[in-house]
Short mmCIF file of C-alpha atoms in Angstrom, two decimals:
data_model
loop_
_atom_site.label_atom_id
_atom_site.label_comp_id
_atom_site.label_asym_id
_atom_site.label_seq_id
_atom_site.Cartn_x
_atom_site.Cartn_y
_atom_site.Cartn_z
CA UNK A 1244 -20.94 14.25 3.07
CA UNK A 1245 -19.76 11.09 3.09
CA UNK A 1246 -16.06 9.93 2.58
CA UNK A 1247 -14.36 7.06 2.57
CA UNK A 1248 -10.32 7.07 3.10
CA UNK A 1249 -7.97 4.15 2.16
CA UNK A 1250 -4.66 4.15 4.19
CA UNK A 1251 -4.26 4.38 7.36
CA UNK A 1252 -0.70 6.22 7.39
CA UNK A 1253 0.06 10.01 8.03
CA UNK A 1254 -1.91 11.09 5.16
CA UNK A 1255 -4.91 8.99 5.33
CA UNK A 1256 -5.02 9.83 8.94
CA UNK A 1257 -4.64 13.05 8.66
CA UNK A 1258 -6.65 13.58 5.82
CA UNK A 1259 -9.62 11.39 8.11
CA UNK A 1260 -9.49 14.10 11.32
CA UNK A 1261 -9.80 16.88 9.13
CA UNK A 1262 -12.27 15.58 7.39
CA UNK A 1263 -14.16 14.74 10.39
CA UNK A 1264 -13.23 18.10 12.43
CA UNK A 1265 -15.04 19.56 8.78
CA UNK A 1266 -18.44 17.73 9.80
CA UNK A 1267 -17.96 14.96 6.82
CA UNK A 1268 -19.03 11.25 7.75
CA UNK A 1269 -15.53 9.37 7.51
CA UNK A 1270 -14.64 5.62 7.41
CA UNK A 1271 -10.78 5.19 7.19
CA UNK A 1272 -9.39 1.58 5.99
CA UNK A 1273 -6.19 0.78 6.42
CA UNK A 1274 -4.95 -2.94 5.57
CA UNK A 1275 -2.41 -2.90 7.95
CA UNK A 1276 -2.46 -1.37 11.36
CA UNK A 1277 -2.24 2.87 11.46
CA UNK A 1278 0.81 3.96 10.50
CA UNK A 1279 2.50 0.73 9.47
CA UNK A 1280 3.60 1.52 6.16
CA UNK A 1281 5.91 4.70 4.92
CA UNK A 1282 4.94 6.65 8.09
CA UNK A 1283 6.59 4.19 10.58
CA UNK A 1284 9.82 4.21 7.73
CA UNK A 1285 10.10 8.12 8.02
CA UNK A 1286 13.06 9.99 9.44
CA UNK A 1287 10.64 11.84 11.17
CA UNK A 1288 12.33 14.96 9.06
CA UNK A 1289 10.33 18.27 9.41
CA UNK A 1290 12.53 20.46 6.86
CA UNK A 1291 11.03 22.61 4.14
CA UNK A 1292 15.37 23.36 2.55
CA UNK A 1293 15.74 21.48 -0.55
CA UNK A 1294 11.57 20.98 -1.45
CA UNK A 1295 10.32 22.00 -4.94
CA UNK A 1296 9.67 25.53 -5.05
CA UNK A 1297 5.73 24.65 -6.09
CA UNK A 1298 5.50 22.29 -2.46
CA UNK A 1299 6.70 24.91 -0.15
CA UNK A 1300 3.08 27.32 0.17
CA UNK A 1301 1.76 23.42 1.17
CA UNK A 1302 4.76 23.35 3.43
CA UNK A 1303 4.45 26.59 5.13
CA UNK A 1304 0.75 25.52 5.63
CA UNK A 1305 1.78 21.89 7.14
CA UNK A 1306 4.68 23.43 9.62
CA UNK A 1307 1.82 26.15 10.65
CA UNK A 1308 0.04 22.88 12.07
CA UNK A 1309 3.09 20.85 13.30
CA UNK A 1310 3.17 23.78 15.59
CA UNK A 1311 -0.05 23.29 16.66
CA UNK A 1312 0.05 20.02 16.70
CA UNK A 1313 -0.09 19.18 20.47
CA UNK A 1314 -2.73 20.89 21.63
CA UNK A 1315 -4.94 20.51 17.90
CA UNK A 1316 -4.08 16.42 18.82
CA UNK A 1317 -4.36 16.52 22.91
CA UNK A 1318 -0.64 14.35 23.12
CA UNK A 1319 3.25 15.50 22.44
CA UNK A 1320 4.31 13.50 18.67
CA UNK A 1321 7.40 15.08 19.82
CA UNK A 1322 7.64 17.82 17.49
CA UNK A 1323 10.73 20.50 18.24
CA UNK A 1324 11.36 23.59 16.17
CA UNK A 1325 15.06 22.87 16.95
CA UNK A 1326 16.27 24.44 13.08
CA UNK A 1327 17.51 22.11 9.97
CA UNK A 1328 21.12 22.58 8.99
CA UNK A 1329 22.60 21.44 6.04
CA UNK A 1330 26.27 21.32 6.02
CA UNK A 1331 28.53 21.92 2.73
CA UNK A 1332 31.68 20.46 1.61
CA UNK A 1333 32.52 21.97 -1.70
CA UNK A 1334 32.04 24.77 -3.78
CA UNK A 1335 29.38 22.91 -6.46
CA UNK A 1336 26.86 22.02 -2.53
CA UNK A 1337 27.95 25.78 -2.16
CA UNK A 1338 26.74 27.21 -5.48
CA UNK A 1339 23.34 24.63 -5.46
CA UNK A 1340 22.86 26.19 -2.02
CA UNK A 1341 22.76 30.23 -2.49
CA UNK A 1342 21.01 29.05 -6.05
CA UNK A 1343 18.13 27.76 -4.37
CA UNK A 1344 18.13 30.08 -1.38
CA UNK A 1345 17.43 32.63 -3.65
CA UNK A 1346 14.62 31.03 -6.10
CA UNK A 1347 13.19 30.02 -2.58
CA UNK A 1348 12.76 33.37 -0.74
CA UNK A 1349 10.17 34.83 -3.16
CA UNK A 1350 8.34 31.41 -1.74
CA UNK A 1351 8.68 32.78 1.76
CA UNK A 1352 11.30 30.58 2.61
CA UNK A 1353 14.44 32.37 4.48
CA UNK A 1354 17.72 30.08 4.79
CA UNK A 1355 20.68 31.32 6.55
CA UNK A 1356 24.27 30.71 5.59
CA UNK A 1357 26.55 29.83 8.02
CA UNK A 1358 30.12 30.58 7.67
CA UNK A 1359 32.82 27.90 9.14
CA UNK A 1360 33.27 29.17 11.98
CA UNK A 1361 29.64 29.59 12.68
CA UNK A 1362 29.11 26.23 12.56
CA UNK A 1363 31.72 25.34 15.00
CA UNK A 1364 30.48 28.13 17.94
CA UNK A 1365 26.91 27.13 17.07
CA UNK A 1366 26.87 23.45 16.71
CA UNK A 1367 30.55 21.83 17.69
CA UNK A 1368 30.85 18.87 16.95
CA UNK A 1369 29.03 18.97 13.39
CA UNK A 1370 30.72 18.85 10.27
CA UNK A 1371 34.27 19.81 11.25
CA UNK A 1372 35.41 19.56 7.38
CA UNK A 1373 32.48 22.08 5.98
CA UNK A 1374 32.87 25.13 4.16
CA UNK A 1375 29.35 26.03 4.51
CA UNK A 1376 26.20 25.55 5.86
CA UNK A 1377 22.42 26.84 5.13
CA UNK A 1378 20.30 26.83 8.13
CA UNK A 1379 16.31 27.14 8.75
CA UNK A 1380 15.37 28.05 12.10
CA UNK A 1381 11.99 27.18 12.39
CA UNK A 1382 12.25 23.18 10.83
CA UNK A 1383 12.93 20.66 13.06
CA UNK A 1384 11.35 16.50 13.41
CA UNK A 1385 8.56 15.05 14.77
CA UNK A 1386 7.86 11.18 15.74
CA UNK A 1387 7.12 9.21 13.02
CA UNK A 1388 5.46 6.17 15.53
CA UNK A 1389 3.40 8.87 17.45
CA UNK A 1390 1.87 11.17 14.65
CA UNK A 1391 -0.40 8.91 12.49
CA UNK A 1392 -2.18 7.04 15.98
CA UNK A 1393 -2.59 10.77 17.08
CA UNK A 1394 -4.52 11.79 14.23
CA UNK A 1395 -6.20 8.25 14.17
CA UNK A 1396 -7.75 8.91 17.62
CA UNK A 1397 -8.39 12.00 17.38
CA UNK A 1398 -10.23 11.46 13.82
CA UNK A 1399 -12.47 8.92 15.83
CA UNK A 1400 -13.31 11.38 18.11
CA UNK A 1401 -14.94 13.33 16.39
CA UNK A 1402 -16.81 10.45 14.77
CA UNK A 1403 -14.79 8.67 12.32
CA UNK A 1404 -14.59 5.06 12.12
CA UNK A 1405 -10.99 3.77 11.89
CA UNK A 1406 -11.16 0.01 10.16
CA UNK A 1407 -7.00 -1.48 10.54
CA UNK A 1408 -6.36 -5.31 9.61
CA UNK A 1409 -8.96 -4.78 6.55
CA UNK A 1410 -7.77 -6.07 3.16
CA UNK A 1411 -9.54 -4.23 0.42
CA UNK A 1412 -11.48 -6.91 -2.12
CA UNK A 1413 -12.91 -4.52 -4.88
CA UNK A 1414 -13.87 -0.78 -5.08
CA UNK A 1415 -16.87 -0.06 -7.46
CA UNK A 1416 -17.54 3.13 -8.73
CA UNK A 1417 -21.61 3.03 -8.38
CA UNK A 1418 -22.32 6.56 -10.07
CA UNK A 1419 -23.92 8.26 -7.31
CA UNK A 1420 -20.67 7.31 -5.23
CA UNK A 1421 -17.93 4.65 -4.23
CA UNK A 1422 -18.86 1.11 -2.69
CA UNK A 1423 -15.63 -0.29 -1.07
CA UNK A 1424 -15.86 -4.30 -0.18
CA UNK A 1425 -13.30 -5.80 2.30
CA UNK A 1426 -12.56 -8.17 4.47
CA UNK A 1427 -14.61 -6.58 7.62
CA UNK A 1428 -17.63 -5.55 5.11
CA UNK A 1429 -18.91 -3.11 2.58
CA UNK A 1430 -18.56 0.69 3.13
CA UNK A 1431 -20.28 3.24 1.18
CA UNK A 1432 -19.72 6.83 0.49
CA UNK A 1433 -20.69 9.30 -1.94
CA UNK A 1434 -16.62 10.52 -1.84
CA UNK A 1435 -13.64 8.57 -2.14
CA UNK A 1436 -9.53 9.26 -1.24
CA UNK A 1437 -6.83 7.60 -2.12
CA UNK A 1438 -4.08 7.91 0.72
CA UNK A 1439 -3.01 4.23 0.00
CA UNK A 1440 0.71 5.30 -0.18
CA UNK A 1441 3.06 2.74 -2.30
CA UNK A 1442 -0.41 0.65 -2.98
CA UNK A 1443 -2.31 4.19 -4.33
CA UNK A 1444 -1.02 3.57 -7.86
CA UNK A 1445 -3.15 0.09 -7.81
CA UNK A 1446 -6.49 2.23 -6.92
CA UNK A 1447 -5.82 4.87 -9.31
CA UNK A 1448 -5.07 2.52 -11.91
CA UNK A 1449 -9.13 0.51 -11.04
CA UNK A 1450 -10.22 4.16 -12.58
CA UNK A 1451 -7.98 4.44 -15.65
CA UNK A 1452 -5.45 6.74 -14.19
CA UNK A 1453 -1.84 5.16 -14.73
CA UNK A 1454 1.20 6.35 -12.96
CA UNK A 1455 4.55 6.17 -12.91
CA UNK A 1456 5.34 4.95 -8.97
CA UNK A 1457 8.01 2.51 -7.61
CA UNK A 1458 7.81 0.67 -4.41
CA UNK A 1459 10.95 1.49 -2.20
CA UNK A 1460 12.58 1.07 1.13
CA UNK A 1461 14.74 3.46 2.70
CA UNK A 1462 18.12 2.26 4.75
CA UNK A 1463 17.52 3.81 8.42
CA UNK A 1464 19.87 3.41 11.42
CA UNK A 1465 19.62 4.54 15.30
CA UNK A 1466 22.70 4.41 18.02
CA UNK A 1467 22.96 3.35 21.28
CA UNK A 1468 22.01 6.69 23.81
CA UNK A 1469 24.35 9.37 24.13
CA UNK A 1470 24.40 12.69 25.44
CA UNK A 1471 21.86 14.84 24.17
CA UNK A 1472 23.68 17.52 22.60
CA UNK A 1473 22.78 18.24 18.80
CA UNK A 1474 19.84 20.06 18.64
CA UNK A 1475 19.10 20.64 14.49
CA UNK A 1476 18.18 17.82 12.14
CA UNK A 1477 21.53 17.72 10.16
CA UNK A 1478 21.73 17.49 6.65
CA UNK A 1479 24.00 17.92 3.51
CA UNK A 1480 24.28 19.78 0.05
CA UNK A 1481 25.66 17.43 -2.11
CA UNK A 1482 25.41 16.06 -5.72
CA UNK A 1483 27.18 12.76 -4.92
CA UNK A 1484 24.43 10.59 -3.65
CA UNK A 1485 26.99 8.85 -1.73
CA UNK A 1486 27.62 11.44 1.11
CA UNK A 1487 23.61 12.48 1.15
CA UNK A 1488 23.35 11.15 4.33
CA UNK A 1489 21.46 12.97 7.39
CA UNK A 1490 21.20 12.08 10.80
CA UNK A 1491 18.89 13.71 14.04
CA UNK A 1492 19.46 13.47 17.71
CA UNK A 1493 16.43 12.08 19.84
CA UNK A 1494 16.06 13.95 23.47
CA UNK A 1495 16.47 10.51 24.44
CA UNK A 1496 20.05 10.60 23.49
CA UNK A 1497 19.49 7.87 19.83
CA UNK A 1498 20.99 9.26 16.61
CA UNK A 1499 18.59 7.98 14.51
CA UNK A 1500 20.05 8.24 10.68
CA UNK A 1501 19.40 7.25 6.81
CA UNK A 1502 20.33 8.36 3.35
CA UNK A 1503 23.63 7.74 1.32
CA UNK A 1504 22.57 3.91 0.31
CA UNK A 1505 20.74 2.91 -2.07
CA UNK A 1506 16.71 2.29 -1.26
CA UNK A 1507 16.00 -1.59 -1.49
CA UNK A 1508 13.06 -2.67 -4.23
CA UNK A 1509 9.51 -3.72 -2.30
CA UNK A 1510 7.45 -6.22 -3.79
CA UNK A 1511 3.80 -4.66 -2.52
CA UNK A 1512 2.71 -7.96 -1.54
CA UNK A 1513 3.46 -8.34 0.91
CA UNK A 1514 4.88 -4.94 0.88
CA UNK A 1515 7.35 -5.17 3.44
CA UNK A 1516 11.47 -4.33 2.63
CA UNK A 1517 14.18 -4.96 5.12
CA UNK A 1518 17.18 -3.12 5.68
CA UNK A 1519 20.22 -3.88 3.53
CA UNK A 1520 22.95 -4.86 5.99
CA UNK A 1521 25.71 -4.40 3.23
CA UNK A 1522 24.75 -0.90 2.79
CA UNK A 1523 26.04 -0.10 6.91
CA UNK A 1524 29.90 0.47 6.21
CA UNK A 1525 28.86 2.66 3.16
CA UNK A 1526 26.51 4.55 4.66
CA UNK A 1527 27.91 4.93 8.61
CA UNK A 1528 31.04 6.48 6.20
CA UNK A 1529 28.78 9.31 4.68
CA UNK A 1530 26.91 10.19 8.34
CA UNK A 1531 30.84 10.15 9.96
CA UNK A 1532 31.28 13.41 7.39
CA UNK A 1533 28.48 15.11 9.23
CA UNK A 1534 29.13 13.59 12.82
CA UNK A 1535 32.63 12.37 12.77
CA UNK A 1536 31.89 11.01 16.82
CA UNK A 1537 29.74 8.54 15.12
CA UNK A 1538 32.22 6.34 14.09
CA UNK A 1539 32.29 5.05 17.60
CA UNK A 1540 28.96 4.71 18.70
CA UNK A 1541 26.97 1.59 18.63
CA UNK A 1542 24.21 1.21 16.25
CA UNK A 1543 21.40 -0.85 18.09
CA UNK A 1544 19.06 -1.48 15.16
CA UNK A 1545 18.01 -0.73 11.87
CA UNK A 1546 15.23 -1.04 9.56
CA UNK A 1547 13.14 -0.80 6.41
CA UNK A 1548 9.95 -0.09 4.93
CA UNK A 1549 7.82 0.68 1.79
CA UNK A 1550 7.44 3.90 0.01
CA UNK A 1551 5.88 5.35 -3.04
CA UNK A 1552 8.40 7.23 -5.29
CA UNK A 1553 7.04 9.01 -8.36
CA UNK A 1554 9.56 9.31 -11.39
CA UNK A 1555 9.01 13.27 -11.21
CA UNK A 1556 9.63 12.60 -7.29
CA UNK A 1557 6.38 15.15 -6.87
CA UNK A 1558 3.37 13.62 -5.08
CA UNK A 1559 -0.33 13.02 -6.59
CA UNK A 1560 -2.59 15.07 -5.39
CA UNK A 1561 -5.93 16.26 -6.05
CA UNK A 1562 -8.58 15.41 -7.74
CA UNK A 1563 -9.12 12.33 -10.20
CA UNK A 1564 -8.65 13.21 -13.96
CA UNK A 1565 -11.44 10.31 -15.01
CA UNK A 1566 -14.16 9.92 -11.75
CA UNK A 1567 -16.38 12.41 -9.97
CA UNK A 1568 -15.87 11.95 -6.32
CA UNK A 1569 -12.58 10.05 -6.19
CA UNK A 1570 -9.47 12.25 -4.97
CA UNK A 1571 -5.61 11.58 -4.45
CA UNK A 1572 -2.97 12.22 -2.19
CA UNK A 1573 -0.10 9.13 -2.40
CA UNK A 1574 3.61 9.08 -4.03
CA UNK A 1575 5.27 11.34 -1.51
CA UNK A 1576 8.71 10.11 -2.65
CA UNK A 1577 10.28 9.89 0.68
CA UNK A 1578 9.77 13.48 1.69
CA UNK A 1579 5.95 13.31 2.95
CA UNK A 1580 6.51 13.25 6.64
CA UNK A 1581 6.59 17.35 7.12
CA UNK A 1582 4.06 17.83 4.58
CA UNK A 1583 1.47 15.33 5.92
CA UNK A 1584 -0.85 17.73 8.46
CA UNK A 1585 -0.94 20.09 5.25
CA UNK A 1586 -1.73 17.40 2.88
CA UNK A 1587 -4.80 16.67 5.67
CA UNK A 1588 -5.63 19.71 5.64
CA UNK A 1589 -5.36 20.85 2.16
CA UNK A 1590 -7.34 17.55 0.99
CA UNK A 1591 -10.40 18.06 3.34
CA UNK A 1592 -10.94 21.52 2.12
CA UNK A 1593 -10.61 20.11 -1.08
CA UNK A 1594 -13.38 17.52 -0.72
CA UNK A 1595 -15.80 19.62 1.68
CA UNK A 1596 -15.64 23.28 -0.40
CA UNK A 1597 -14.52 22.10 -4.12
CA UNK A 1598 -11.61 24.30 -3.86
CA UNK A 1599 -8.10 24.60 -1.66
CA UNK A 1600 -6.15 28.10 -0.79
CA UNK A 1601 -3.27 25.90 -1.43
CA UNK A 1602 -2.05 25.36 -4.97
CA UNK A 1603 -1.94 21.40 -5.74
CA UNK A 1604 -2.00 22.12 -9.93
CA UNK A 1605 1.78 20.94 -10.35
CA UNK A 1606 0.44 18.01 -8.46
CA UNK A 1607 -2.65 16.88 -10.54
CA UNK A 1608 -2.61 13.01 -11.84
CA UNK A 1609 -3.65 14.31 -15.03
CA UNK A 1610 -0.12 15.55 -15.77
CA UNK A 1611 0.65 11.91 -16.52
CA UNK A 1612 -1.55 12.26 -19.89
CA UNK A 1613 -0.89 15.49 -21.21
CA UNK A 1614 0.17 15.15 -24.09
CA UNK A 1615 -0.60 11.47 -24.63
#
């Protein structure tokens, strides 16, 4: 089998070695270089707290592979299973807490709750104000600038060919398969998936599949080197999207942090966003509730970059509802990073067998026309 992938970021990449490591003929293009786009963006968040209860079986079957990612990949993308907390401040991040702790656990997802003075023994330093916290052992972060060029290589080592720097001209549906024209040539294949991120609305729409997908960039941060001392990826329970902040500790001492500001509009082309520098003060407020010691640290740089948000804020995925052959997986809404091995994965099984052990139904693009 033949497949051809467009987008060359955690997905597409992903999606490309396990493809390949399935014995399928792959050509990846990617108009920018691998992992460019959301990937490079990402928090490099590995949490399954907080998901839709319908993502978490695709969760529990991407951390399974984070796991295994270093020795599946032959190089360290730096994930540690150093636990997610997410710290509360009031009773309503209290009550959405235990509500969804206990939908989740039928979903095989255990969160613990951490009293006060839990989280002081176990983690000082974090959230001094907090009433509560939830806490999953087993989440933790990878490197967002390491995973995509891991699965890249490793993808074209077992025979795929990786095509970066290609702009994509016109993508004909030929009957018996896909004909892709670009800037380095014309690529056939008798499958095609779109893993085109922020740009995959564009493809589906060629085939008569509309969605409903905005073009953001997230507000990121990272400090000067300090200590290394907090361990978990640190997050909140909140319904004030000013505090949502979060904020992770690099073992070479950055905190590298986002949320709690307002994700700047991307204009595709070029499709490039830069970081706000109004939104700082705003947001460095919101992280200071989670790390108070912040507030006199350094911040060395921060940045942008473009990602796909779907209105419903669930991904597409799956097959296409109009053309044999032609399959999705874009629109991660900000929260792809941990599920991108699965959505590999998931998608390759998909194409090579007709059917996946995950369930992708609440993620179909036909959900967009029921009803229509």
């Amino acid at each position: 089998m033949d497949v051809i992938v467009l987008g060359g970021g955690l997905m597409g990449t992903a999606s490309a070695y396990f493809l390949a490591r399935r014995g399928a003929r792959v050509t990846l293009i990617e108009r920018n270089r691998i992992g460019a786009g959301a990937t490079v963006a990402s928090f490099g968040n590995i949490r399954r707290t907080g998901r839709h209860l319908s993502q978490l079986p695709l969760a529990h079957r991407s951390l399974r592979l984070w796991s295994e990612a270093q020795k599946m990949l032959g190089r360290d993308v730096e994930f540690r299973a150093t636990g997610h907390i997410r710290l509360i401040f009031d009773e309503g991040g209290l009550a959405d807490m235990r509500a969804y702790a206990e939908a989740a656990r039928p979903w095989g997802l255990e969160l613990e709750e951490l009293c006060p003075r839990e989280i002081r023994v176990r983690f000082p330093g974090l959230g001094p104000e907090a009433i509560a916290a939830s806490f999953s052992p087993h989440d933790g972060s990878g490197n967002p600038r390491l995973i995509a060029p891991a699965f890249a290589e490793s993808a074209r080592k077992l025979g795929a060919e990786i095509i970066e720097e290609a702009e994509v001209e016109k993508i004909k549906h030929t009957g018996s398969g896909f004909l892709v024209t670009c800037s380095k040539g014309a690529f056939a294949a008798e499958c095609l998936l779109n893993a085109a991120g922020a740009w995959g609305a564009r493809i589906a729409a060629l085939f008569g599949e509309q969605v409903p997908l905005d073009a953001r960039g997230p507000q990121m941060g990272v400090t000067e080197p300090l200590p290394h001392r907090i361990l978990p990826v640190v997050g909140i329970w909140t319904r004030d999207k000013e505090y949502g902040a979060y904020l992770r500790q690099v073992e070479r001492g950055n905190i590298v942090f986002g949320g709690a500001a307002e994700r700047v509009r991307v204009d595709l082309d070029p499709g490039y966003a830069k970081a706000d520098p109004a939104c700082l003060p705003a947001q460095l407020r919101a992280v200071a509730r989670l790390l108070p010691a912040i507030a006199q640290v350094a911040i060395i740089r921060t940045w942008s970059g473009c990602e796909g948000y779907m209105r419903d804020m669930l991904p597409v995925m799956g097959r296409s509802a109009t053309t044999p052959g032609l399959f999705h997986a874009f629109g991660f809404s900000g929260h792809g990073f941990q599920l991108g091995p699965g959505v590999g994965d998931a998608m390759a099984e998909l194409i090579t067998t007709g059917r996946c052990e995950t369930p992708l139904e609440d993620f179909g693009i036909g959900r967009f026309n029921r009803g229509a």
